[in-house]
Short mmCIF file of C-alpha atoms in Angstrom, two decimals:
data_model
loop_
_atom_site.label_atom_id
_atom_site.label_comp_id
_atom_site.label_asym_id
_atom_site.label_seq_id
_atom_site.Cartn_x
_atom_site.Cartn_y
_atom_site.Cartn_z
CA MET A 1 -69.38 54.71 48.02
CA THR A 2 -67.75 53.80 51.31
CA GLU A 3 -69.52 52.74 54.45
CA GLY A 4 -68.82 55.45 56.98
CA PRO A 5 -69.81 55.88 60.61
CA SER A 6 -73.44 56.04 61.53
CA ARG A 7 -75.18 59.25 62.47
CA ALA A 8 -77.53 58.85 65.41
CA PRO A 9 -80.90 60.61 65.44
CA PRO A 10 -81.53 63.01 68.35
CA ARG A 11 -81.65 60.98 71.54
CA GLY A 12 -84.88 62.49 72.88
CA TYR A 13 -86.84 61.56 69.78
CA VAL A 14 -85.43 58.04 69.75
CA LEU A 15 -86.36 57.46 73.38
CA ALA A 16 -89.86 58.87 72.86
CA SER A 17 -90.44 56.62 69.87
CA LEU A 18 -89.18 53.60 71.78
CA VAL A 19 -91.56 54.22 74.67
CA LEU A 20 -94.58 54.73 72.41
CA SER A 21 -93.88 51.83 70.08
CA THR A 22 -93.16 49.50 73.00
CA ALA A 23 -96.49 50.42 74.60
CA LEU A 24 -98.45 49.39 71.53
CA SER A 25 -96.26 46.71 70.00
CA ALA A 26 -96.23 44.51 73.09
CA ALA A 27 -99.81 43.37 72.39
CA PRO A 28 -102.70 44.67 70.32
CA ALA A 29 -104.76 47.05 72.44
CA ARG A 30 -108.47 46.50 72.85
CA ALA A 31 -111.12 49.07 73.60
CA ASP A 32 -112.60 46.86 76.31
CA GLU A 33 -109.31 46.76 78.22
CA GLY A 34 -109.30 50.37 79.37
CA THR A 35 -108.65 52.33 76.17
CA THR A 36 -110.92 53.42 73.36
CA PRO A 37 -110.08 53.03 69.66
CA LEU A 38 -109.62 56.80 69.37
CA GLU A 39 -107.23 56.84 72.33
CA ASP A 40 -105.20 54.04 70.78
CA ASN A 41 -105.20 55.88 67.48
CA ARG A 42 -103.84 59.03 69.07
CA ARG A 43 -100.97 57.13 70.68
CA ILE A 44 -100.20 55.32 67.42
CA THR A 45 -100.20 58.51 65.37
CA GLU A 46 -97.90 60.20 67.89
CA GLY A 47 -95.62 57.17 67.84
CA TYR A 48 -95.38 57.28 64.06
CA ILE A 49 -94.50 60.98 64.16
CA GLN A 50 -91.61 60.27 66.52
CA LEU A 51 -90.40 57.41 64.34
CA ALA A 52 -90.68 59.59 61.23
CA HIS A 53 -88.40 62.13 62.89
CA ALA A 54 -85.90 59.51 64.01
CA PHE A 55 -85.55 57.85 60.60
CA GLN A 56 -85.52 61.11 58.62
CA ALA A 57 -82.69 62.34 60.84
CA LEU A 58 -80.69 59.39 59.53
CA LEU A 59 -81.42 60.22 55.90
CA ASP A 60 -81.14 64.00 55.93
CA PRO A 61 -78.15 65.57 57.75
CA ASP A 62 -79.94 68.94 57.79
CA PHE A 63 -83.20 67.66 59.23
CA GLN A 64 -84.24 68.92 62.64
CA PRO A 65 -87.10 67.01 64.33
CA GLY A 66 -90.18 69.18 64.22
CA GLY A 67 -89.03 70.81 60.98
CA THR A 68 -89.27 69.84 57.33
CA SER A 69 -87.08 67.88 54.96
CA GLY A 70 -86.64 68.05 51.20
CA VAL A 71 -85.11 64.58 51.14
CA ARG A 72 -87.48 61.83 50.02
CA PRO A 73 -89.63 60.89 53.03
CA ASN A 74 -89.19 57.52 54.71
CA TRP A 75 -92.16 55.18 55.19
CA PHE A 76 -92.80 56.47 58.70
CA VAL A 77 -93.52 59.97 57.35
CA PHE A 78 -96.54 58.62 55.46
CA ALA A 79 -97.70 56.49 58.39
CA PRO A 80 -99.05 59.16 60.77
CA HIS A 81 -101.24 60.62 58.03
CA ALA A 82 -102.69 57.22 57.17
CA SER A 83 -103.19 56.48 60.87
CA HIS A 84 -104.91 59.84 61.33
CA GLU A 85 -107.37 59.03 58.54
CA ALA A 86 -108.12 55.70 60.20
CA GLY A 87 -108.77 57.69 63.36
CA LYS A 88 -111.20 59.93 61.51
CA GLY A 89 -113.02 56.80 60.41
CA MET A 90 -113.24 55.67 64.04
CA LEU A 91 -114.52 59.13 64.95
CA GLY A 92 -117.22 58.58 62.34
CA THR A 93 -118.21 55.34 64.05
CA ALA A 94 -118.33 57.16 67.40
CA MET A 95 -120.71 59.73 65.89
CA ALA A 96 -122.85 56.98 64.39
CA ARG A 97 -123.08 55.26 67.77
CA HIS A 98 -124.05 58.59 69.35
CA LEU A 99 -127.00 58.80 66.96
CA LEU A 100 -128.05 55.26 67.77
CA ASP A 101 -127.84 55.88 71.52
CA ALA A 102 -129.93 59.04 71.15
CA ALA A 103 -132.49 57.21 69.05
CA ARG A 104 -132.92 54.57 71.73
CA GLY A 105 -133.98 57.36 74.06
CA ARG A 106 -136.13 59.22 71.53
CA PRO A 107 -136.46 58.25 67.87
CA SER A 108 -135.96 60.99 65.30
CA LEU A 109 -138.89 62.11 63.19
CA SER A 110 -136.69 62.78 60.14
CA VAL A 111 -133.15 62.43 58.83
CA LEU A 112 -132.70 66.17 59.32
CA GLU A 113 -133.61 65.88 62.99
CA ALA A 114 -131.25 62.95 63.43
CA LEU A 115 -128.33 64.81 61.86
CA ASP A 116 -129.08 67.91 63.96
CA ARG A 117 -127.94 65.83 66.91
CA LEU A 118 -124.43 65.79 65.44
CA GLY A 119 -124.23 69.50 64.76
CA LEU A 120 -122.98 68.96 61.21
CA THR A 121 -122.93 71.95 58.88
CA GLY A 122 -121.88 72.97 55.38
CA VAL A 123 -120.73 70.60 52.65
CA LEU A 124 -120.10 67.82 55.15
CA ARG A 125 -123.71 67.98 56.32
CA LEU A 126 -124.96 67.83 52.72
CA SER A 127 -123.00 64.69 51.78
CA VAL A 128 -124.04 62.83 54.96
CA GLU A 129 -127.63 63.92 54.46
CA GLN A 130 -127.56 62.83 50.81
CA LEU A 131 -126.38 59.32 51.66
CA SER A 132 -128.78 59.03 54.61
CA LEU A 133 -131.79 59.97 52.50
CA GLU A 134 -130.75 57.49 49.83
CA LEU A 135 -130.67 54.77 52.49
CA VAL A 136 -134.17 55.72 53.64
CA LEU A 137 -135.37 55.37 50.06
CA ARG A 138 -133.97 51.84 50.13
CA GLY A 139 -136.18 50.89 53.07
CA MET A 140 -134.01 51.65 56.10
CA PRO A 141 -135.57 53.33 59.17
CA THR A 142 -134.66 56.97 59.71
CA ASP A 143 -132.21 56.67 62.62
CA ALA A 144 -130.53 53.58 61.22
CA ALA A 145 -130.06 55.34 57.88
CA ALA A 146 -128.68 58.49 59.51
CA SER A 147 -126.22 56.50 61.61
CA LEU A 148 -124.82 54.71 58.57
CA GLY A 149 -124.74 57.98 56.66
CA ALA A 150 -122.68 59.44 59.50
CA LEU A 151 -119.94 56.90 58.78
CA GLY A 152 -119.02 59.15 55.87
CA THR A 153 -118.25 62.19 58.02
CA ALA A 154 -114.49 61.59 57.71
CA MET A 155 -114.55 60.63 54.06
CA ASN A 156 -114.60 62.17 50.60
CA GLY A 157 -118.25 63.11 50.29
CA GLU A 158 -117.59 64.67 46.90
CA ALA A 159 -117.29 61.15 45.47
CA LEU A 160 -121.06 60.81 45.95
CA ALA A 161 -121.64 63.60 43.41
CA ASP A 162 -121.48 60.86 40.79
CA PRO A 163 -124.99 59.37 41.04
CA ARG A 164 -123.60 55.96 40.08
CA THR A 165 -121.32 56.05 43.14
CA LEU A 166 -124.12 57.25 45.41
CA GLY A 167 -126.47 54.52 44.22
CA THR A 168 -123.93 51.72 44.52
CA THR A 169 -122.69 52.89 47.93
CA ALA A 170 -126.23 53.10 49.29
CA ALA A 171 -127.11 49.69 47.86
CA ARG A 172 -124.06 48.11 49.48
CA MET A 173 -124.75 49.74 52.85
CA ALA A 174 -128.39 48.69 52.73
CA SER A 175 -127.35 45.13 51.93
CA LEU A 176 -125.03 45.12 54.93
CA TYR A 177 -127.80 46.46 57.14
CA TRP A 178 -130.27 43.77 56.08
CA SER A 179 -127.63 41.06 56.56
CA ALA A 180 -126.82 42.15 60.12
CA PRO A 181 -127.35 39.53 62.88
CA ALA A 182 -130.13 41.31 64.78
CA LEU A 183 -133.86 41.99 64.60
CA ASP A 184 -134.10 45.51 66.02
CA PRO A 185 -133.30 48.16 63.34
CA LEU A 186 -130.94 50.07 65.63
CA ASP A 187 -129.11 46.88 66.56
CA LYS A 188 -128.74 46.01 62.90
CA ALA A 189 -127.22 49.41 62.16
CA GLU A 190 -124.94 49.11 65.18
CA ALA A 191 -123.58 45.80 63.86
CA VAL A 192 -122.42 47.60 60.71
CA VAL A 193 -120.92 50.43 62.77
CA ARG A 194 -119.21 47.95 65.10
CA THR A 195 -117.72 46.06 62.17
CA LEU A 196 -116.17 49.17 60.63
CA GLU A 197 -114.79 50.38 63.98
CA ARG A 198 -113.20 47.03 64.79
CA THR A 199 -111.73 46.74 61.30
CA LEU A 200 -110.13 50.19 61.41
CA HIS A 201 -108.95 49.80 64.99
CA GLY A 202 -107.60 46.30 64.48
CA GLY A 203 -105.71 47.31 61.35
CA ASN A 204 -104.32 50.43 62.98
CA VAL A 205 -102.99 48.49 65.96
CA ALA A 206 -101.73 45.56 63.88
CA ILE A 207 -99.62 47.74 61.59
CA PHE A 208 -98.08 49.71 64.44
CA ALA A 209 -97.42 46.61 66.50
CA ASP A 210 -95.65 45.01 63.54
CA ILE A 211 -93.80 47.83 61.75
CA GLY A 212 -93.55 50.09 64.80
CA GLY A 213 -92.33 47.16 66.87
CA ALA A 214 -89.67 46.37 64.26
CA ALA A 215 -88.58 50.02 64.20
CA ASN A 216 -88.43 50.02 67.99
CA ALA A 217 -86.17 46.97 67.94
CA TYR A 218 -84.00 48.45 65.21
CA LEU A 219 -83.48 51.80 66.93
CA ALA A 220 -82.63 50.01 70.18
CA TRP A 221 -80.09 47.83 68.37
CA ARG A 222 -78.68 50.82 66.53
CA ARG A 223 -78.10 52.83 69.70
CA SER A 224 -75.87 50.10 71.08
CA ALA A 225 -74.20 48.98 67.86
CA GLY A 226 -71.63 51.72 67.40
CA ALA A 227 -70.71 52.42 63.78
CA VAL A 228 -73.63 51.10 61.74
CA THR A 229 -73.26 50.05 58.10
CA PRO A 230 -75.69 48.30 55.74
CA GLY A 231 -73.50 45.20 55.94
CA ARG A 232 -73.73 45.13 59.72
CA VAL A 233 -77.52 45.52 59.60
CA LEU A 234 -77.80 42.53 57.27
CA ALA A 235 -75.40 40.43 59.32
CA GLU A 236 -76.28 41.41 62.88
CA PHE A 237 -79.80 42.82 63.15
CA SER A 238 -82.58 40.26 63.15
CA LEU A 239 -86.34 39.99 63.53
CA SER A 240 -88.19 36.82 64.42
CA GLY A 241 -89.09 35.15 61.15
CA ALA A 242 -86.61 37.05 59.00
CA ARG A 243 -84.04 34.90 57.23
CA PRO A 244 -80.53 36.27 56.48
CA GLU A 245 -80.36 34.78 53.00
CA GLU A 246 -83.71 36.38 52.10
CA THR A 247 -82.69 39.71 53.60
CA ARG A 248 -79.48 39.80 51.55
CA LEU A 249 -81.36 38.76 48.40
CA ALA A 250 -83.92 41.56 48.86
CA TYR A 251 -81.24 44.14 49.65
CA ASP A 252 -79.15 43.28 46.59
CA TYR A 253 -82.20 43.21 44.36
CA ALA A 254 -83.28 46.66 45.57
CA LEU A 255 -79.91 48.19 44.74
CA ALA A 256 -79.86 46.55 41.30
CA HIS A 257 -83.41 47.61 40.39
CA ALA A 258 -83.93 50.87 42.27
CA HIS A 259 -84.18 52.83 39.01
CA ASP A 260 -86.59 50.45 37.26
CA THR A 261 -89.76 51.92 35.80
CA PRO A 262 -92.19 51.04 37.22
CA ARG A 263 -90.46 50.56 40.54
CA PRO A 264 -90.53 46.88 41.66
CA HIS A 265 -93.59 46.13 43.77
CA ALA A 266 -94.90 42.59 43.02
CA PHE A 267 -92.72 41.01 45.67
CA ASP A 268 -94.65 37.75 45.92
CA ALA A 269 -93.68 37.02 42.31
CA LEU A 270 -90.13 38.36 42.67
CA PHE A 271 -89.40 36.51 45.93
CA PRO A 272 -91.66 33.42 46.13
CA GLY A 273 -92.05 32.20 49.71
CA LEU A 274 -90.07 35.08 51.20
CA ASP A 275 -91.10 36.14 54.72
CA GLY A 276 -92.21 39.78 54.84
CA ARG A 277 -90.07 40.38 57.91
CA SER A 278 -87.00 39.79 55.75
CA LEU A 279 -88.13 42.78 53.68
CA VAL A 280 -88.30 44.88 56.85
CA VAL A 281 -84.69 44.13 57.76
CA ALA A 282 -83.64 44.81 54.16
CA ALA A 283 -85.50 48.15 54.31
CA PHE A 284 -83.53 49.25 57.38
CA ALA A 285 -80.28 48.30 55.63
CA LEU A 286 -81.38 50.30 52.60
CA TYR A 287 -82.04 53.35 54.76
CA GLU A 288 -78.48 53.04 56.03
CA ARG A 289 -77.25 52.75 52.44
CA ALA A 290 -79.21 55.87 51.51
CA ARG A 291 -77.68 57.70 54.47
CA LEU A 292 -74.24 56.99 53.01
CA THR A 293 -75.22 57.96 49.45
CA PRO A 294 -74.64 61.67 48.76
CA GLU A 295 -75.89 61.57 45.16
CA SER A 296 -79.52 62.72 45.31
CA PRO A 297 -81.11 60.61 42.53
CA GLU A 298 -79.47 57.42 43.80
CA ARG A 299 -80.35 58.17 47.42
CA GLU A 300 -83.97 58.94 46.53
CA ALA A 301 -84.32 55.70 44.55
CA ILE A 302 -82.95 53.63 47.43
CA ILE A 303 -85.33 55.27 49.92
CA ALA A 304 -88.28 54.52 47.64
CA MET A 305 -87.32 50.84 47.44
CA ALA A 306 -87.06 50.67 51.23
CA ASN A 307 -90.49 52.29 51.49
CA ASN A 308 -91.99 49.73 49.12
CA TYR A 309 -90.57 46.89 51.20
CA LEU A 310 -92.09 48.27 54.41
CA ALA A 311 -95.39 49.06 52.69
CA TRP A 312 -95.59 45.49 51.34
CA ARG A 313 -95.10 44.05 54.81
CA GLU A 314 -97.66 46.53 56.16
CA GLN A 315 -100.35 45.83 53.59
CA HIS A 316 -99.72 42.26 52.46
CA ASP A 317 -99.07 40.78 55.90
CA ALA A 318 -99.79 43.01 58.90
CA VAL A 319 -103.15 44.59 58.11
CA GLN A 320 -104.74 41.88 55.99
CA THR A 321 -105.95 39.83 58.94
CA ALA A 322 -107.97 42.83 60.17
CA PHE A 323 -109.75 43.01 56.82
CA THR A 324 -110.23 39.27 56.41
CA PRO A 325 -110.02 37.55 59.82
CA ALA A 326 -109.69 33.79 59.93
CA GLU A 327 -112.98 33.55 61.80
CA ALA A 328 -115.97 35.86 61.40
CA HIS A 329 -117.38 37.49 64.53
CA ALA A 330 -120.97 36.55 65.27
CA ASP A 331 -121.96 40.14 66.09
CA GLU A 332 -120.49 41.64 62.89
CA VAL A 333 -121.35 41.84 59.21
CA SER A 334 -118.83 41.05 56.48
CA ARG A 335 -115.66 43.09 56.97
CA PRO A 336 -114.64 42.92 53.28
CA GLU A 337 -118.09 44.13 52.25
CA VAL A 338 -118.01 47.00 54.76
CA MET A 339 -114.68 48.13 53.32
CA ARG A 340 -116.00 47.69 49.79
CA ALA A 341 -118.92 49.98 50.59
CA MET A 342 -116.63 52.67 52.03
CA THR A 343 -113.84 52.42 49.43
CA PRO A 344 -115.18 54.92 46.86
CA MET A 345 -115.11 57.66 49.53
CA LEU A 346 -111.56 56.99 50.77
CA VAL A 347 -109.35 60.04 51.26
CA VAL A 348 -105.95 60.58 52.87
CA HIS A 349 -104.48 63.99 53.65
CA PHE A 350 -100.68 63.81 53.53
CA GLY A 351 -100.09 67.11 55.25
CA THR A 352 -101.20 69.70 52.70
CA LEU A 353 -101.69 67.09 49.95
CA GLU A 354 -104.99 65.31 49.40
CA TRP A 355 -105.22 61.88 47.79
CA THR A 356 -108.58 60.27 47.03
CA LEU A 357 -109.47 56.87 45.69
CA ALA A 358 -112.01 58.53 43.39
CA ASP A 359 -109.35 60.69 41.72
CA TYR A 360 -107.15 57.64 41.29
CA ALA A 361 -109.95 55.53 39.83
CA TYR A 362 -111.10 58.15 37.32
CA ALA A 363 -107.49 58.68 36.20
CA HIS A 364 -107.00 54.99 35.37
CA PRO A 365 -108.73 52.63 32.95
CA ASP A 366 -112.23 51.58 34.01
CA ARG A 367 -111.71 48.18 35.59
CA ASP A 368 -115.04 46.64 34.60
CA GLY A 369 -115.60 48.63 31.40
CA ASN A 370 -119.24 49.19 32.37
CA PRO A 371 -120.43 52.79 31.88
CA LEU A 372 -123.35 52.14 34.23
CA THR A 373 -121.00 51.73 37.20
CA SER A 374 -118.53 54.36 38.40
CA PRO A 375 -114.80 53.51 38.42
CA PRO A 376 -114.39 54.06 42.20
CA THR A 377 -116.95 51.35 42.95
CA ASP A 378 -114.78 48.78 41.15
CA TYR A 379 -112.34 48.72 44.08
CA GLY A 380 -112.60 47.02 47.48
CA TRP A 381 -110.00 48.09 50.04
CA ALA A 382 -110.01 44.73 51.83
CA THR A 383 -108.61 43.08 48.69
CA PHE A 384 -104.83 43.45 48.62
CA TRP A 385 -104.42 43.89 44.86
CA ASP A 386 -107.26 46.44 44.81
CA ARG A 387 -105.49 48.71 47.29
CA TRP A 388 -101.79 48.05 46.57
CA PRO A 389 -101.46 50.05 43.29
CA PRO A 390 -103.45 53.01 44.70
CA ILE A 391 -101.23 53.07 47.79
CA LEU A 392 -98.12 53.18 45.62
CA ASP A 393 -99.72 56.00 43.64
CA SER A 394 -100.27 57.98 46.85
CA PHE A 395 -96.58 57.55 47.68
CA GLU A 396 -95.60 59.03 44.32
CA GLY A 397 -97.65 62.12 45.11
CA GLY A 398 -95.74 62.54 48.36
CA TYR A 399 -92.42 62.10 46.56
CA ARG A 400 -93.27 65.00 44.23
CA GLU A 401 -93.91 67.36 47.17
CA PRO A 402 -91.90 65.94 50.10
CA THR A 403 -92.06 69.01 52.33
CA ALA A 404 -95.87 68.90 52.34
CA LEU A 405 -95.86 65.69 54.38
CA TRP A 406 -94.14 67.36 57.31
CA VAL A 407 -97.32 69.21 58.23
CA MET A 408 -98.20 66.54 60.76
CA PRO A 409 -101.77 65.79 61.87
CA GLU A 410 -103.17 67.19 65.09
CA PRO A 411 -104.54 64.80 67.74
CA LEU A 412 -108.15 63.78 67.21
CA GLU A 413 -110.66 64.60 69.90
CA ASP A 414 -114.12 63.07 70.16
CA PRO A 415 -116.46 66.11 70.13
CA LEU A 416 -119.26 64.00 71.59
#
C-alpha cells in the first residue's frame, strides 16, 4: 500500500459539521441557559449526521452525502442513532414532568386518568400502564407512579413481559422514589425525573463536546493540510492531552491486530496509563489508512479498530462523569441507580435495525446464575464494564447490515 493524496469530503458538509460541532463543543450546554435538553439533542444529532457524511466520504469513494454506503460505517454513523435514543429518553422525562404539572393543578383519580393526559395508545400505552400500576401496588401515589411509568415511553416495553423484569424494575423505581430528597410525593417523583433528564442530557452533550470537538478540529486541520497521509496525521495533528508516542503505539497495534478474534477492546489493559485522546488521534489516522486500502476485508478491519478506539474514549472517558459525577446533586437521587432501573428496557434503533439490551442479555450467559432474576436486570448502564460489551455487540449488528444505518433519525419534537 502506498500513501496517496487525500480525498476531501464535500465542502458544504464539512462546513456544516464544523459550525454545529463548534457550537456544542465550546462548552456543555445547559437547559437553564436558554436551550432545553431536547433542543440541544436535536442540534447534536444533526451535527453527528453531518460528521457521519464527512467521514464516510473519506472512506467510500462512491458515497454521496444523503445517500447510503456499503462500506463499513465509521463511528459517527452510529452516533446520531444513539443520540436520538437519548433524546427519546429526554422526551420521556418531558412527558413525566407534564403529568406532574397537571397533577399539581388537579390530581388524577386513577392511573388510567393520569395516562389519558398523555394521549398514549396501543402497545406503548399498555407497557406504561403496566409499570405504573405495579408502582402503585408498591405504595406510590397515583400521579407519582404514572409519571415514573411514563419514563418508559421511549424504551423497550416488551422487556417488561418477563414478570421478573417488571418486578425488579418496579422495585428499583420505588426505591428511588422513597429515597428522593423531598416530602411531597410529586416532588419526590420529580427528583427521579430530574435525575434521569440531567444524566441523559449531560452525557449527550459531553460526548459531542469531546468526540465532536475532536472531529471538528481534525476536519479543520485536514482542510488546510494538503495531501493527508496516516503518517502526517500521527506526526502533525494533535489534541490537548494526546501524546505522540501513545498515538503511534495505538496505531501500530491496531494494524497488527485488526483481524484478531475477538477484536481488541480492553484498552486499559493493553495500554496502561494511555490517555484516551491519543486513541482519538490514532482513530483518525486509521480512517486515513482505510481510505488508502482498496482491499475490502483489510479496510473493514481497520475501520472497526478505529471505531473501537473512538467508542472507548466516548464511553470510558467522556460520558462516565455524567453517570457517576464527582459530587452528587442535592436535588437528585442516585444517577447509577436510575440508570440501573432503566437498563433492562434499553433500545437503540440503528436506522432499520433494532438492538435491545434484553435481547443481548438473554443471548448471553446469565450473569448471576439466579433463575429468580431476569438476565437484563443483571446489567447497570452506568457501570462501564456492564455496557461496554453490549455496545460492541450493537456495532457488530450494524457491520452486518451497513446500509441500514443510513436511514437517519428525524428530529424529535416535544408533542406537549
